[in-house]
Amino acid sequence: MADSGIWTQAASHIRIPSTEDKIFKDECIFSFETPDLADGVFICMRSFLAIGPKLVKKYAAVTGCSVFLQYKIKKEFKKRDQNIDPRPVKLALGVPGGFELPQDRYSVSEQWTLFLIPQGQKLVLPNPIGPTVSAADTTRLMDLGLPANLAKAIIMVQLAESALLVEERASTVAAWEEENMRPVSAHAMNLEQLDNGIRISPSGWKCCACDLKENLWLNLTDGSINCGRRFWDGSGGNNHAVEHYQRTKYPLAVKLGTITTKPFIC
């Protein structure tokens, strides 16, 4: 049972994380010490920054923060089933028969301890158990004699994803989206396509004006195939795709053999 007087007084120095707060759990922001080391990291219950054990007292003295959650993890490699071939047979990640993800190779156990620094008081805390545990489930912590606001702040930190993990995932998604982003031409929204009987064969294309068979563009309105621009050195096409646009004002063409769509006007 906790000394309720000490922790009630300490609770006035903490904050309950909001949805806007980032909670750092993966490593010390100064020394890059990690939770899997012997003394783990200490998460400040006001700033939610992770501080290494060698720096936590100095951090407390400089900032005036006194309440910390010590977070330690222990990784144990899982025993392999000798009857299962570890070699992947599927081009997939994290599924049976596919490539293993790093976290699939070991199990992780957590250890949480509430510290008051520099006073030195500490209280070993229970881990949040099960996928149905929510931030509102503070019963086990309040049974230890902790005030309600401190109990709520603790369980929210315990259940939160690390800010570094969230940022890494977001940057990966953003990079993928940027790499795969395709601008949509305004002309594609109301593109006219003529029913003029033209059918495009899967091969054997040539410019309808000069018989060139390279650097060909298919106009998406009337289906005509014309060669591209002439380059400064005389190579490339004969400008027939551009000339076709100048005559018809049909704005969109796609380069045959690729997925590149080109608007002749912006």
XYZ file of C-alpha atoms in Angstrom, residues 12 37 44 51 53 60 66 95 103 111 119-120 141 146 149 156 163 170 188 209 233 235-236 245 262:
25
model
C -0.059 18.217 -7.780
C 18.929 -1.677 -20.283
C 8.687 12.556 -16.619
C 15.268 10.441 -19.296
C 18.974 6.868 -15.196
C 14.636 16.811 -11.857
C 9.766 15.167 -9.272
C 2.039 -13.944 -41.711
C 9.099 -8.287 -32.983
C 8.071 -3.427 -15.555
C 13.283 11.913 -2.307
C 13.740 8.324 -3.468
C -3.806 1.747 -9.277
C -2.769 6.599 -5.461
C -5.428 12.056 -11.285
C -2.495 6.662 -20.021
C 5.938 9.219 -29.913
C 3.610 8.610 -40.008
C -9.725 14.640 -66.756
C 1.051 11.453 -89.626
C 19.324 17.961 -81.680
C 15.954 13.531 -82.429
C 12.684 12.494 -80.836
C -3.703 19.466 -80.047
C 0.342 14.616 -70.252
